[in-house]
PDB file of C-alpha atoms in Angstrom:
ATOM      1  CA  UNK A   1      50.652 112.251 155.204  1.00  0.00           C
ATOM      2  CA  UNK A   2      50.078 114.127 152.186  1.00  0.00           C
ATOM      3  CA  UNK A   3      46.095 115.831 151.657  1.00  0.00           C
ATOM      4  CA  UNK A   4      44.926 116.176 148.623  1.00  0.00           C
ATOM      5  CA  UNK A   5      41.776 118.274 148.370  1.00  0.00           C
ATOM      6  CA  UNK A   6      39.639 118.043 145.124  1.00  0.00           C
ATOM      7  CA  UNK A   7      37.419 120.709 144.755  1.00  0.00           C
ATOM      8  CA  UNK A   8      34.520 121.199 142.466  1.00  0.00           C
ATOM      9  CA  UNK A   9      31.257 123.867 142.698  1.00  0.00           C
ATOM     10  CA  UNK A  10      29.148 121.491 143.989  1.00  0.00           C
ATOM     11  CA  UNK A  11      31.457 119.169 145.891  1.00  0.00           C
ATOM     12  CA  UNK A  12      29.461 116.036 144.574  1.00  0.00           C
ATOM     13  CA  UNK A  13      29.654 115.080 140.947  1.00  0.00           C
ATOM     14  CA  UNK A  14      33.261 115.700 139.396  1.00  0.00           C
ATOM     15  CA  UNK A  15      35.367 116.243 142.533  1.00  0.00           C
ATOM     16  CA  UNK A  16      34.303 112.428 143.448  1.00  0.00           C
ATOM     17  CA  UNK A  17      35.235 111.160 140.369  1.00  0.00           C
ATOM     18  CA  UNK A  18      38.448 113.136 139.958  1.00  0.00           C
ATOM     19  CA  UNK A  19      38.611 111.874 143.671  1.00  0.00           C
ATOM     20  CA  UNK A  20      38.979 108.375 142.821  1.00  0.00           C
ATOM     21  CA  UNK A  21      41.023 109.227 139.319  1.00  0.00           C
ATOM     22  CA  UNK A  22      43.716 110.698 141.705  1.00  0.00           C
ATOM     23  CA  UNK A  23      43.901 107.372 144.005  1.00  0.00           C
ATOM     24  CA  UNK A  24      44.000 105.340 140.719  1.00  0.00           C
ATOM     25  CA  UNK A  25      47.307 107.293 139.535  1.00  0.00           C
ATOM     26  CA  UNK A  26      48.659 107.740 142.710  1.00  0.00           C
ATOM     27  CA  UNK A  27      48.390 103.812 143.084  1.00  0.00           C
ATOM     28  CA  UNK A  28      50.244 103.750 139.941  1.00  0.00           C
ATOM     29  CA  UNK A  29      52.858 106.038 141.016  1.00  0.00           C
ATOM     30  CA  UNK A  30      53.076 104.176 144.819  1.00  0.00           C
ATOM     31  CA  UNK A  31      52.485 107.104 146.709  1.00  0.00           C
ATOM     32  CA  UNK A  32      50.362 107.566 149.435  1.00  0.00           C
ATOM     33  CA  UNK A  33      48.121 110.379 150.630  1.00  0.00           C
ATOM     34  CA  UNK A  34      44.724 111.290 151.992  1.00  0.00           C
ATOM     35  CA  UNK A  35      42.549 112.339 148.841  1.00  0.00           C
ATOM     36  CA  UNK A  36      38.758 113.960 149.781  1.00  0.00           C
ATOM     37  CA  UNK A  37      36.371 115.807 147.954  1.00  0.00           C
ATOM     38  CA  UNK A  38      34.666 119.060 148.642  1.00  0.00           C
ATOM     39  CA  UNK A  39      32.311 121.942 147.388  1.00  0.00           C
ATOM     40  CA  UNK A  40      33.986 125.305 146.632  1.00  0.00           C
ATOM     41  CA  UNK A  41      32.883 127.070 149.922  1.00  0.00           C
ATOM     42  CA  UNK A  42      34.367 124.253 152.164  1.00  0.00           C
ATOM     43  CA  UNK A  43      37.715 124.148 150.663  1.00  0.00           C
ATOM     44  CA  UNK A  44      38.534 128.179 151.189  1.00  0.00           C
ATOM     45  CA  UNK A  45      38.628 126.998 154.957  1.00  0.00           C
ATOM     46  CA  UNK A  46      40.260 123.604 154.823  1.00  0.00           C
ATOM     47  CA  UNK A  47      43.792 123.007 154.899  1.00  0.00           C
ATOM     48  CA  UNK A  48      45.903 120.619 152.372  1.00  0.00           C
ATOM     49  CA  UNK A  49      49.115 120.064 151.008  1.00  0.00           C
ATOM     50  CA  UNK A  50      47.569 120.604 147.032  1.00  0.00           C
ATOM     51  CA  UNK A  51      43.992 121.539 145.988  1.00  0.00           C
ATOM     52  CA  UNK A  52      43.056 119.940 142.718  1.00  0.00           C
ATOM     53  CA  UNK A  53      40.479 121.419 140.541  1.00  0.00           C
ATOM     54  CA  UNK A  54      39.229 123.416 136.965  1.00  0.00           C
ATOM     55  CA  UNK A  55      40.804 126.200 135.993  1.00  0.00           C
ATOM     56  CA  UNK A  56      37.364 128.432 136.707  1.00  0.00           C
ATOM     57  CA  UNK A  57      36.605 127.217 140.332  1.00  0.00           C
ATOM     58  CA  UNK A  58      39.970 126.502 141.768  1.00  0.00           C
ATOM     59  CA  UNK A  59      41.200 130.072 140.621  1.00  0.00           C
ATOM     60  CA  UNK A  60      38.691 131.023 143.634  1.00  0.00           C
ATOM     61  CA  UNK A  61      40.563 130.069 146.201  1.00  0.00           C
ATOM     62  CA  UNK A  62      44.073 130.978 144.895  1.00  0.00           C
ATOM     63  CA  UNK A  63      45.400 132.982 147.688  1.00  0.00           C
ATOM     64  CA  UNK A  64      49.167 133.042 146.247  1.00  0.00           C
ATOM     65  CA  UNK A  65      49.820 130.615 149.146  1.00  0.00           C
ATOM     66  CA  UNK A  66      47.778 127.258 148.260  1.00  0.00           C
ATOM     67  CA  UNK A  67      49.593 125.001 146.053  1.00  0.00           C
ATOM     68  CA  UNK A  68      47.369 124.317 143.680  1.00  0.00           C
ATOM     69  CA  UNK A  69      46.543 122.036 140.378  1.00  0.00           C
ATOM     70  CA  UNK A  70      44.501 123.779 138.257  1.00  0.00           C
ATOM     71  CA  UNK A  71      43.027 121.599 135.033  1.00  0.00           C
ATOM     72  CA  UNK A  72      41.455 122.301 132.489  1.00  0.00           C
ATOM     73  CA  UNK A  73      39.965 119.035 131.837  1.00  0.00           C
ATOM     74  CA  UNK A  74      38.556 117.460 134.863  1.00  0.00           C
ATOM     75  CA  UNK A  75      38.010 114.262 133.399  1.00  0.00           C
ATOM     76  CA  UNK A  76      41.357 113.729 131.626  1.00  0.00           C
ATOM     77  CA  UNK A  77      43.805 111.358 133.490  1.00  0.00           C
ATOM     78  CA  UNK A  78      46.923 112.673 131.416  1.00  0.00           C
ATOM     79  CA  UNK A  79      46.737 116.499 132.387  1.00  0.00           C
ATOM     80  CA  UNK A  80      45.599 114.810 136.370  1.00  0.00           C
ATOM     81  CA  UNK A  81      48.689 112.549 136.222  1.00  0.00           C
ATOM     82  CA  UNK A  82      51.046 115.444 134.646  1.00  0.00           C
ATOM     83  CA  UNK A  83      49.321 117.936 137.674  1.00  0.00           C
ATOM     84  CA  UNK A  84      50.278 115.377 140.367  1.00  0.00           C
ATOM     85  CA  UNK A  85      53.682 114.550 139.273  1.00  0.00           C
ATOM     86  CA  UNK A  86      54.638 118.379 139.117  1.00  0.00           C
ATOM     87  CA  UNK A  87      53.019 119.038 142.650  1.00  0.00           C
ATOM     88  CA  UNK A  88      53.763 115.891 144.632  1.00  0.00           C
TER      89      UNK A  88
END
């Protein structure tokens, strides 16, 4: 199954609402995958299929290898929806 990783500095306020944003679209678009949030430090060391954050803190663990969504609105579901459809 698919992981998506949202990642935020914290790993408590925005991820878990962009966290449940990304379940809502991806019910929409009737696909399926594991979606978790996490703080900045934790997601340099765990694995997904796409990491999901702003364009500030997810540019921190851009290796050239991650595949990763960077926004740059958190909270807006059109650039989210746009991000997932491209990377999914």
């Amino acid at each position: 199954m698919t992981k998506i990783l949202v990642v935020c500095g914290n790993g408590l306020g925005s991820s878990m609402i962009v966290e449940m944003n990304v379940n809502s679209i991806l019910k929409d678009l009737g696909k399926e995958a594991d979606v978790s949030h996490t703080d900045l430090t934790s997601a340099k060391t765990e694995h997904a299929d796409l990491y999901i954050g702003s364009e500030e803190i997810i540019g921190n663990i851009d290796d050239g290898k991650k595949n990763i969504a960077k926004l740059n609105n958190l909270m807006d579901k059109k650039e989210l929806r746009e991000a997932l459809e491209n990377n999914l």
